[in-house]
Amino acid sequence: MSTTTGAPRAGMRVHVQKFGTFLSNMVLPNIGAFIAWGLITALFIETGWITLIGDWIGYDGGYGPISHLGGWGDYAGGGIVDPMITYLLPLLIGYTGGRMSYDDNMRGGVVGAIATMGAIAGAGVPMFLGAMVMGPLGGWSMKRLDALWSHRIRPGLEMLVNNFSAGIWGGFLAVVGFFLAGPFVERFSDLASNVVDTLVENNLLPLTSIFIEPAKILFLNNAINQGILTPLGTAEAVDKGKSILFLLEANPGPGLGLLLAFMFFGKGAAKASAPGAILIQFIGGIHEIYFPYVLMKPKLVLAVMAGGMSGVATNVAFGSGLRSPASPGSIIAVWTASPPGSLLGVTTSVIVAAGVSFLVASFLLKIDRTADEGDLSAATADMEARKGKQSAVGALLGAGAAAPGQPIRNIVFACDAGMGSSAMGASVLRKKIQAAGFDEVTVVNKAISSLNDDWDVVVTHQDLTDRARQRAGSAVHVSVDNFMGSPRYDEIVELVRQTNGSETAAPAAAPAAVADDEPGTDGSVLADEAIVLSGSATTRDEAITEAGQLLVASGAVAPSYVDAMHEREKSVSTHMGNLLAIPHGTNEAKGDIRRTAISFVRYPDGIDWNGKPAEFVVGIAGAGNDHLALLSKLASVFVDADQVERLRSAPSAEEVRGILDGVRA
């Protein structure tokens, strides 16, 4: 489990990268909807594939159902093409942006969508830029408003307050979007379109590759593509049926030509790895794979710039473009998004771009008289330094261990709510890290929704790793299936030892015991009536209900919290390993928690928990962070086989509390 880390990021480039990542996180989850719209458009509009093939074979029947779907002929103004681009896609982006800005809370998404609807209704162009503004604004502002009264709502009134506050504030933002955001974005779109038209009319559009290709190497492509090209290109595609803007950054030709040059004229590891990289880049659409080859020999940026310019010039000459974004930038995605009349031009542009890039790169490689064949691993490290974190490309290109002098500083455990499983896992690893003497390394737990690109290592349950990658795509990700005793923890400690090396201080003292007066462990967390020494449940779901009902009976949660515990279990198992399960509610169910509490149920015969045995079920309701000390203590108990055996044989609730040490009713 090796990684490569780069130098600390700073400056304007970092801010642009983070802004681009934020935009990508709004758009990329909804790419499927863009593809669906593109396919429907390509098939069913008046100049689509179906009518083209029909005319070619001499079909003289009617196109009634096709025109109905496409909204042309007798059905002009109807169909599903225009409603999807006008309403569905911007609302999805607005919802996603709102949810992101409110820590993955659906209320933020709802308010963001309401605000976006106002901008849509207030403009006459597809409101993608408006959605990227109003969606996050809605979620962020709703989060700030909720913070004003979150601790002042009387029990039982949470749903009423939450629903009406979201409705009132969402309605206000919709009015703001209608009168301000919509008209402003429409004028901005018109201005930007005029600029693009001017560049095309004066044959200057190819010059954009001078900026776009180097920007890709610096990982600024997300800000350019998702923030500018995709919104403007979509608006142009609605007006003209296609847009060349979708091809300015996504054309796989320049990267293909560069890699072909390395395959024929490169040396060493670069030559050997180029064929595999071609498959990943051209078919898989992962352009990032060729960045280290450029960084290894920076003058080769001239090759991709020349290839990009020639590809754009070819598309301008053919008048070709795409109907929708090609994501990822694979030749398959490019062909899929091409309208019939542009397929020849688009294909030619890829071939020309690849050919020009190949010729320039081959020439530069041939005249390179240096004996050094280039260090691909070092170039990959440089790429990751520019990106700011470890990249999957490093593994694909065979990058080695972490670069010396770039130590791991922060590790985060992430789960759905950042409340239960991640807190216990973080406690176990934190003790291992401290015992190894790495006091400078912090280990914390968070909800997946609050992750960003600032973490060195992200640890998640194996069922959540893909979601975590979307939030912190450049971190080192470690998947576990047992939070209490995973062997991956020792691998992480070894990784820290390799990367932090000589910085290691003397071994840290053992963590202090949890004090009786720490928040959440003063007797109000685990009550006598919430301890059951012989549970009646025989299945996982029954055990969740039993633990949840104990929380309800103690007055800690509303009855609906039990349903949220079951919902949480559907997303990822709460089985921690070492015979322990800690069912708890979803992040959205925080409002159902009246106070922090836990319940403890022992099952002498065991429960089958998704194929794993569970003898101890601890139900958790955490109103804030005051339960984290308790979870840390629970973790220290359940990693100790002797303590687990004592819990198994404890004859009374009082002895259970004594074993847990600090959890008193």
XYZ file of C-alpha atoms in Angstrom:
665
model
C 0.000 0.000 0.000
C 2.279 2.758 -1.269
C 1.609 6.337 -2.031
C 3.174 9.447 -3.421
C 2.648 12.796 -1.840
C 3.641 16.186 -3.063
C 4.698 19.467 -1.673
C 2.215 21.574 0.212
C -0.129 23.400 -2.093
C -0.451 27.148 -2.036
C -1.384 30.035 -4.224
C -4.001 30.838 -6.796
C -3.610 27.511 -8.596
C -4.751 25.644 -5.480
C -7.859 27.791 -5.152
C -8.713 27.245 -8.802
C -8.201 23.485 -8.370
C -10.505 23.392 -5.367
C -13.088 25.480 -7.178
C -12.873 23.100 -10.132
C -13.300 20.113 -7.833
C -16.397 21.726 -6.325
C -17.891 22.308 -9.774
C -17.051 18.759 -10.829
C -18.762 17.349 -7.758
C -21.932 19.130 -8.865
C -21.809 18.028 -12.491
C -20.184 14.581 -12.543
C -22.798 12.764 -10.405
C -25.366 13.869 -12.983
C -23.400 12.959 -16.108
C -25.736 10.006 -16.612
C -28.611 12.431 -17.066
C -26.575 14.428 -19.605
C -25.838 11.230 -21.502
C -29.523 10.254 -21.453
C -30.480 13.671 -22.819
C -27.756 13.443 -25.469
C -28.893 10.002 -26.620
C -32.563 11.031 -26.751
C -31.613 14.138 -28.692
C -29.404 12.217 -31.117
C -32.135 9.678 -31.812
C -35.401 11.592 -31.843
C -34.894 15.159 -33.060
C -35.758 16.012 -36.639
C -32.156 15.658 -37.833
C -31.395 12.692 -35.565
C -30.131 9.213 -36.345
C -33.559 7.629 -36.807
C -34.756 10.078 -39.463
C -31.321 10.074 -41.112
C -31.332 6.289 -41.474
C -34.974 6.351 -42.545
C -34.255 8.835 -45.328
C -31.179 6.873 -46.370
C -33.123 3.610 -46.833
C -36.005 5.420 -48.561
C -38.550 5.137 -45.763
C -41.636 7.208 -46.695
C -43.887 6.467 -43.721
C -44.629 8.848 -40.883
C -42.452 9.635 -37.922
C -45.335 10.276 -35.507
C -43.938 8.705 -32.305
C -40.441 9.955 -33.123
C -41.579 13.541 -33.701
C -43.705 13.329 -30.555
C -40.678 12.399 -28.471
C -38.402 14.864 -30.226
C -40.866 17.764 -30.202
C -40.958 18.619 -33.913
C -43.441 18.588 -36.796
C -47.000 18.449 -35.460
C -45.576 18.257 -31.938
C -43.345 21.327 -32.108
C -42.808 22.708 -28.623
C -43.537 19.351 -26.977
C -41.578 16.158 -26.525
C -39.030 15.427 -23.829
C -35.850 16.928 -25.297
C -36.522 20.556 -24.358
C -37.994 19.838 -20.883
C -34.966 17.755 -19.968
C -32.457 20.450 -20.875
C -34.576 23.291 -19.516
C -35.713 21.780 -16.226
C -34.317 18.350 -15.379
C -30.582 18.928 -15.817
C -30.350 22.333 -14.084
C -32.543 21.109 -11.214
C -30.329 18.060 -10.729
C -27.246 20.286 -10.604
C -28.975 22.715 -8.240
C -30.075 19.883 -5.959
C -26.603 18.326 -5.934
C -24.936 21.680 -5.230
C -27.366 22.444 -2.410
C -26.889 19.041 -0.838
C -23.100 19.345 -1.059
C -23.170 22.757 0.604
C -25.229 21.413 3.504
C -22.973 18.480 4.379
C -24.878 15.998 2.210
C -28.167 16.953 3.871
C -31.174 16.467 1.579
C -32.833 19.626 2.921
C -29.980 21.623 1.440
C -30.592 19.882 -1.878
C -34.316 20.647 -1.785
C -33.748 24.344 -1.049
C -31.067 24.463 -3.758
C -33.490 22.981 -6.286
C -36.227 25.463 -5.325
C -33.821 28.377 -5.732
C -32.656 26.989 -9.086
C -36.244 26.775 -10.324
C -36.604 30.510 -9.829
C -33.536 31.144 -11.977
C -34.830 28.751 -14.657
C -38.172 30.528 -14.858
C -36.494 33.928 -14.985
C -34.364 33.235 -18.051
C -34.718 31.986 -21.581
C -31.544 29.924 -21.780
C -30.607 26.642 -20.066
C -29.762 27.698 -16.537
C -26.632 25.654 -15.795
C -24.551 28.559 -14.557
C -27.539 29.723 -12.535
C -27.895 26.241 -11.023
C -24.212 26.256 -10.057
C -24.811 29.501 -8.163
C -28.317 29.149 -6.731
C -27.978 25.473 -5.731
C -24.940 25.895 -3.439
C -26.301 29.235 -2.213
C -29.552 27.559 -1.186
C -27.835 24.734 0.701
C -25.232 26.950 2.353
C -27.720 29.588 3.503
C -30.163 26.943 4.790
C -27.358 25.417 6.824
C -26.567 28.796 8.387
C -30.207 29.461 9.197
C -30.688 26.044 10.775
C -27.676 26.688 13.008
C -29.471 29.715 14.482
C -32.287 27.672 16.000
C -31.079 24.054 15.970
C -30.842 23.903 19.783
C -33.915 26.002 20.483
C -36.615 23.791 18.957
C -38.903 22.058 21.409
C -38.983 18.250 21.165
C -41.696 17.119 18.780
C -41.629 20.296 16.686
C -38.486 19.496 14.706
C -40.260 18.324 11.550
C -42.636 21.272 11.557
C -39.832 23.820 11.920
C -37.559 22.083 9.415
C -40.206 21.810 6.715
C -41.575 25.330 7.042
C -38.140 26.955 7.300
C -37.010 25.141 4.151
C -40.200 26.096 2.321
C -40.134 29.753 3.327
C -36.430 30.246 2.633
C -36.571 28.249 -0.587
C -39.470 30.371 -1.812
C -37.565 33.557 -1.030
C -34.507 32.347 -2.942
C -36.697 31.327 -5.890
C -37.902 34.940 -6.118
C -34.287 36.150 -5.932
C -33.335 33.701 -8.658
C -36.222 34.787 -10.868
C -35.511 38.518 -10.733
C -31.724 38.574 -10.290
C -29.866 35.326 -11.038
C -31.820 34.266 -14.127
C -31.570 37.555 -16.047
C -27.931 38.063 -14.990
C -26.846 34.591 -16.120
C -28.775 34.996 -19.374
C -26.901 38.202 -20.174
C -23.600 36.591 -19.200
C -24.334 33.591 -21.438
C -25.156 35.890 -24.353
C -21.896 37.772 -23.840
C -19.846 34.574 -23.613
C -21.544 33.168 -26.708
C -20.689 36.335 -28.617
C -17.056 35.960 -27.572
C -17.000 32.358 -28.815
C -18.675 33.379 -32.084
C -16.060 36.085 -32.550
C -13.251 33.588 -32.025
C -14.815 31.178 -34.527
C -15.475 33.868 -37.146
C -11.884 35.078 -36.907
C -10.412 31.564 -36.878
C -8.981 32.132 -33.409
C -10.690 29.300 -31.526
C -7.740 26.905 -32.019
C -5.607 29.282 -29.953
C -7.565 28.264 -26.854
C -5.484 25.065 -26.814
C -2.465 27.183 -25.873
C -4.150 27.669 -22.490
C -6.294 24.542 -22.151
C -3.615 21.886 -22.695
C -1.120 23.275 -20.129
C -4.052 23.889 -17.757
C -4.898 20.192 -17.921
C -1.368 19.322 -16.801
C -1.832 21.687 -13.848
C -5.204 20.107 -12.998
C -7.133 23.282 -13.754
C -9.247 21.474 -16.345
C -12.213 20.944 -14.012
C -12.641 24.673 -13.467
C -12.374 25.329 -17.207
C -14.495 22.405 -18.382
C -17.246 22.208 -15.762
C -17.324 25.913 -14.953
C -17.193 27.392 -18.456
C -17.197 24.996 -21.404
C -19.983 22.632 -20.287
C -22.568 25.345 -19.407
C -21.827 27.413 -22.520
C -21.613 24.345 -24.728
C -24.954 23.038 -23.487
C -26.640 26.366 -24.213
C -25.125 26.397 -27.704
C -26.188 22.782 -28.313
C -29.796 23.679 -27.509
C -29.673 26.570 -29.973
C -27.665 24.945 -32.773
C -27.971 21.218 -32.109
C -24.271 20.805 -31.279
C -21.321 22.656 -29.806
C -17.621 22.618 -30.567
C -16.948 23.717 -26.974
C -17.490 20.168 -25.763
C -14.408 19.123 -27.760
C -11.926 21.798 -26.684
C -10.823 19.816 -23.642
C -12.248 16.319 -24.193
C -10.595 15.432 -27.532
C -8.482 12.315 -26.789
C -6.289 12.884 -29.857
C -3.450 14.988 -28.372
C -2.817 12.538 -25.538
C -3.020 9.564 -27.895
C -0.380 11.039 -30.201
C 1.971 11.795 -27.320
C 1.737 8.256 -25.942
C 2.248 6.746 -29.415
C 5.456 8.761 -29.730
C 6.708 7.340 -26.435
C 5.726 3.826 -27.548
C 7.916 4.091 -30.662
C 10.679 6.518 -29.665
C 10.664 6.605 -25.871
C 13.115 4.897 -23.544
C 12.978 2.773 -20.443
C 9.882 2.696 -18.266
C 8.140 5.380 -20.320
C 8.379 3.305 -23.492
C 7.344 0.096 -21.726
C 4.292 1.631 -20.051
C 3.031 3.659 -23.034
C 0.923 0.884 -24.675
C -1.046 0.287 -21.498
C -1.425 4.020 -20.969
C -2.874 4.359 -24.490
C -5.658 1.915 -23.657
C -6.466 3.736 -20.424
C -6.399 7.173 -22.067
C -8.054 6.546 -25.444
C -10.619 3.899 -24.502
C -11.014 4.580 -20.788
C -10.984 8.363 -21.166
C -8.535 8.972 -18.280
C -6.469 11.826 -19.741
C -4.543 12.151 -16.495
C -2.525 9.083 -17.495
C -0.366 11.045 -19.961
C 0.379 14.005 -17.674
C 3.519 12.424 -16.114
C 4.981 11.874 -19.592
C 4.756 15.618 -20.221
C 6.099 16.524 -16.789
C 9.018 14.137 -17.361
C 9.991 16.162 -20.444
C 8.200 19.531 -20.175
C 8.999 20.570 -23.730
C 6.486 17.931 -24.872
C 3.710 20.283 -23.823
C 4.297 21.789 -27.262
C 3.155 18.491 -28.788
C -0.197 18.377 -26.995
C -0.722 22.097 -27.625
C -0.119 21.587 -31.350
C -2.354 18.517 -31.360
C -5.116 20.371 -29.538
C -4.938 23.348 -31.890
C -5.053 21.141 -34.982
C -7.999 19.188 -33.591
C -9.964 22.362 -32.894
C -9.081 23.750 -36.325
C -10.367 20.541 -37.936
C -13.664 20.773 -36.088
C -14.006 24.419 -37.091
C -13.358 23.493 -40.738
C -15.921 20.681 -40.676
C -18.379 22.668 -38.570
C -18.590 19.690 -36.213
C -19.390 19.468 -32.537
C -21.060 17.296 -29.895
C -24.647 17.297 -28.652
C -23.648 16.804 -25.016
C -20.493 16.590 -22.866
C -18.198 13.607 -23.498
C -17.341 12.364 -20.032
C -14.979 10.711 -19.546
C -12.955 11.888 -22.540
C -13.006 8.484 -24.209
C -13.338 7.989 -27.951
C -16.442 5.920 -27.159
C -18.029 8.810 -25.258
C -17.030 11.246 -28.016
C -18.626 9.126 -30.733
C -21.744 8.566 -28.638
C -22.262 12.319 -28.225
C -21.647 13.103 -31.913
C -24.659 13.976 -34.100
C -24.799 12.191 -37.479
C -23.614 15.235 -39.419
C -20.573 15.680 -37.188
C -19.358 12.114 -36.903
C -16.915 12.446 -39.815
C -15.573 15.792 -38.634
C -15.201 14.684 -35.030
C -13.412 11.466 -36.009
C -11.137 13.380 -38.367
C -10.334 15.893 -35.630
C -9.236 13.086 -33.299
C -7.058 11.530 -36.013
C -5.518 14.879 -37.000
C -4.908 15.874 -33.370
C -3.272 12.528 -32.652
C -1.180 12.724 -35.825
C 0.124 16.233 -35.201
C 0.835 15.490 -31.535
C 2.648 12.290 -32.558
C 4.815 14.061 -35.136
C 5.801 16.920 -32.832
C 6.437 14.627 -29.845
C 8.432 12.180 -31.997
C 10.587 15.002 -33.344
C 11.252 16.340 -29.847
C 12.115 12.865 -28.550
C 14.423 12.138 -31.480
C 16.421 15.358 -31.086
C 16.698 14.868 -27.340
C 20.392 14.000 -26.950
C 20.365 13.643 -23.190
C 21.411 10.240 -21.924
C 18.808 10.416 -19.204
C 15.798 8.370 -20.244
C 13.585 10.259 -17.830
C 12.273 9.281 -14.442
C 8.588 8.411 -14.855
C 8.100 7.779 -11.137
C 9.561 11.172 -10.291
C 7.366 12.773 -12.933
C 4.338 11.040 -11.449
C 5.320 12.409 -8.054
C 5.608 15.869 -9.603
C 2.152 15.459 -11.135
C 0.703 14.469 -7.780
C 2.445 17.420 -6.152
C 0.710 19.701 -8.640
C -2.579 17.952 -8.020
C -1.857 18.122 -4.318
C -2.352 14.483 -3.348
C -1.786 10.879 -4.346
C -3.398 9.862 -7.615
C -4.620 6.544 -8.965
C -2.411 7.176 -11.991
C 0.589 6.661 -9.742
C -0.443 3.057 -9.219
C -1.217 2.587 -12.912
C 2.241 3.803 -13.861
C 3.940 1.822 -11.120
C 4.896 4.697 -8.842
C 6.798 3.640 -5.790
C 6.657 4.656 -2.192
C 6.049 8.122 -0.943
C 8.492 10.819 -1.847
C 10.993 11.514 0.935
C 10.237 14.574 2.991
C 6.501 14.461 2.330
C 5.122 12.954 5.539
C 1.541 11.963 6.251
C -0.007 14.490 8.616
C -3.716 13.696 8.768
C -5.855 10.575 8.522
C -9.642 10.570 8.512
C -12.129 7.780 9.113
C -15.336 8.440 7.221
C -18.796 6.922 7.413
C -22.309 8.053 6.518
C -22.939 10.176 9.584
C -19.421 10.513 11.010
C -20.875 9.425 14.317
C -20.508 5.746 15.162
C -18.373 3.339 13.168
C -15.859 5.936 12.026
C -15.390 7.235 15.575
C -14.568 3.786 16.880
C -12.255 2.972 13.997
C -10.450 6.284 14.426
C -9.941 5.522 18.108
C -8.330 2.147 17.379
C -5.976 3.494 14.718
C -5.155 6.625 16.724
C -3.809 4.450 19.536
C -1.720 2.415 17.096
C -0.311 5.592 15.521
C 0.494 7.083 18.914
C 2.019 3.845 20.157
C 4.325 3.907 17.128
C 5.512 7.359 18.204
C 3.902 9.512 15.507
C 2.415 12.272 17.640
C 2.410 14.643 14.676
C -0.186 12.533 12.820
C -3.812 13.355 13.575
C -6.548 10.721 13.253
C -10.120 11.994 13.252
C -13.553 10.851 12.098
C -16.003 12.658 9.837
C -19.089 12.160 7.705
C -18.364 11.383 4.064
C -20.330 14.486 3.079
C -17.838 16.718 4.885
C -14.721 15.271 3.229
C -12.575 17.472 1.030
C -9.256 17.187 -0.781
C -7.134 18.122 2.234
C -6.738 14.640 3.724
C -3.657 12.483 3.269
C -5.355 9.147 4.017
C -9.074 8.306 4.029
C -10.272 5.088 5.672
C -13.793 3.829 4.971
C -15.843 0.693 5.061
C -15.401 -1.154 1.774
C -19.002 -0.378 0.771
C -18.403 3.382 1.105
C -15.022 3.760 -0.579
C -16.450 4.784 -3.965
C -18.484 7.564 -2.351
C -15.453 8.761 -0.427
C -13.381 8.912 -3.618
C -15.912 11.338 -5.101
C -15.359 13.715 -2.180
C -11.600 13.259 -1.767
C -10.498 11.757 -5.047
C -6.780 12.434 -4.668
C -6.295 11.053 -1.145
C -4.950 7.593 -0.380
C -8.046 5.447 0.230
C -7.987 2.397 2.478
C -11.000 0.058 2.551
C -11.748 -2.056 5.618
C -14.481 -4.521 6.521
C -13.721 -4.653 10.224
C -13.353 -1.359 12.061
C -12.233 -2.960 15.310
C -9.390 -5.229 14.234
C -8.579 -4.712 10.576
C -5.058 -5.770 9.512
C -5.064 -2.699 7.265
C -4.372 -0.574 10.371
C -0.907 -2.088 10.687
C -0.351 -1.365 6.996
C -1.287 2.277 7.579
C 1.132 2.501 10.495
C 3.855 1.038 8.283
C 3.002 3.538 5.560
C 3.345 6.394 8.057
C 6.645 4.939 9.204
C 7.939 4.846 5.613
C 6.814 8.360 4.702
C 7.532 10.108 8.011
C 10.747 8.176 8.610
C 13.269 9.981 10.761
C 10.717 12.474 12.016
C 9.444 9.829 14.425
C 9.517 11.012 17.992
C 9.809 8.828 21.052
C 6.857 6.523 21.560
C 3.905 8.383 22.924
C 2.538 7.676 26.334
C -0.534 5.520 26.453
C -3.730 7.526 26.027
C -5.244 8.648 29.252
C -8.319 6.790 30.430
C -11.630 8.403 29.716
C -12.425 10.595 32.681
C -15.732 10.158 34.406
C -16.567 13.793 33.915
C -15.975 13.873 30.124
C -19.011 14.977 28.099
C -21.377 12.144 27.447
C -19.951 9.817 30.129
C -21.385 11.386 33.273
C -24.176 8.865 33.750
C -26.717 10.281 31.314
C -25.558 8.219 28.339
C -26.170 4.591 29.393
C -29.005 3.993 31.826
C -29.837 0.771 33.673
C -33.043 0.315 31.714
C -31.077 0.532 28.442
C -28.980 -2.551 29.275
C -30.340 -5.975 28.318
C -28.212 -8.991 29.193
C -30.140 -11.490 27.072
C -31.772 -10.026 24.016
C -34.862 -11.592 22.479
C -34.038 -10.828 18.843
C -32.995 -13.628 16.509
C -32.192 -11.611 13.356
C -30.195 -8.519 12.525
C -33.250 -6.364 11.857
C -34.931 -7.483 15.067
C -31.753 -6.649 16.987
C -31.662 -3.164 15.477
C -35.276 -2.626 16.483
C -34.615 -3.925 20.009
C -31.633 -1.610 20.515
C -33.547 1.300 19.011
C -36.630 0.769 21.134
C -34.457 0.945 24.256
C -33.325 4.396 23.106
C -36.941 5.410 22.521
C -37.999 4.118 25.938
C -35.244 6.126 27.617
C -36.595 9.311 25.989
C -33.393 9.897 24.017
C -34.885 9.678 20.521
C -38.164 9.944 18.663
C -39.729 6.660 17.444
C -38.848 7.576 13.848
C -35.158 7.272 14.753
C -35.520 3.482 14.778
C -36.539 3.587 11.113
C -33.440 5.679 10.404
C -31.301 3.002 12.082
C -32.674 0.435 9.648
C -32.120 2.847 6.752
C -28.509 3.340 7.818
C -27.970 -0.421 7.819
C -29.134 -0.613 4.205
C -26.313 1.662 3.044
C -23.458 -0.032 4.894
C -23.156 -2.575 7.671
C -22.628 -1.299 11.223
C -20.889 -4.529 12.228
C -17.566 -3.446 13.686
C -15.906 -6.826 14.125
C -14.940 -8.515 17.404
C -18.593 -9.574 17.928
C -19.771 -5.932 18.085
C -22.417 -4.058 16.082
C -23.290 -0.401 16.657
C -26.542 0.403 14.779
C -27.293 4.119 14.570
C -29.388 6.498 12.479
C -28.596 8.345 9.282
C -27.208 11.851 9.217
C -30.633 13.148 8.178
C -32.122 11.696 11.387
C -30.097 13.968 13.672
C -33.249 15.996 14.286
C -34.897 12.947 15.884
C -32.260 12.818 18.647
C -33.285 14.588 21.863
C -30.135 13.791 23.833
C -27.060 11.631 23.479
C -27.600 8.054 24.678
C -26.647 4.454 23.992
C -28.264 1.102 24.604
C -26.519 -2.209 25.256
C -27.960 -5.602 24.311
C -26.138 -8.910 24.738
C -27.065 -11.980 22.698
C -25.497 -15.098 24.262
C -26.354 -17.234 21.221
C -25.195 -14.593 18.790
C -26.899 -12.836 15.869
C -26.102 -13.384 12.200
C -25.161 -9.878 11.084
C -24.718 -10.071 7.328
C -22.805 -13.313 7.678
C -20.751 -12.179 10.677
C -21.430 -13.054 14.333
C -22.582 -10.327 16.735
C -23.017 -10.974 20.440
C -23.082 -7.325 21.516
C -25.328 -4.686 19.949
C -24.823 -1.092 21.093
C -27.450 1.322 19.787
C -26.134 4.865 19.430
C -27.839 8.240 19.326
C -25.348 11.109 19.230
C -26.786 14.630 19.431
C -23.405 16.271 19.108
C -19.806 15.265 19.646
C -20.150 14.395 23.328
C -20.527 10.696 22.526
C -17.117 10.434 20.892
C -15.229 9.847 24.144
C -17.613 7.004 24.917
C -17.067 5.428 21.492
C -13.330 5.664 22.045
C -13.744 3.768 25.306
C -15.961 1.155 23.665
C -13.328 0.665 20.985
C -10.600 0.109 23.573
C -12.780 -2.478 25.294
C -13.694 -4.461 22.202
C -10.144 -4.753 20.890
C -9.210 -6.447 24.164
C -10.142 -10.140 24.084
C -10.123 -10.360 27.879
C -12.570 -7.474 28.193
C -14.860 -9.008 25.585
C -14.867 -12.237 27.575
C -15.775 -10.312 30.745
C -18.688 -8.679 28.939
C -19.815 -12.086 27.713
C -20.015 -13.432 31.273
C -21.111 -10.276 33.160
C -24.088 -11.204 35.414
C -25.500 -7.703 35.910
C -25.957 -4.309 34.295
C -23.751 -2.799 36.978
C -20.864 -5.071 36.017
C -21.346 -4.181 32.362
C -20.953 -0.524 33.251
C -17.923 -1.362 35.339
C -16.263 -3.065 32.386
C -17.016 -0.157 30.096
C -15.486 2.065 32.808
C -16.883 5.569 32.847
C -20.344 4.829 31.493
C -22.557 5.164 34.545
C -26.307 5.693 34.808
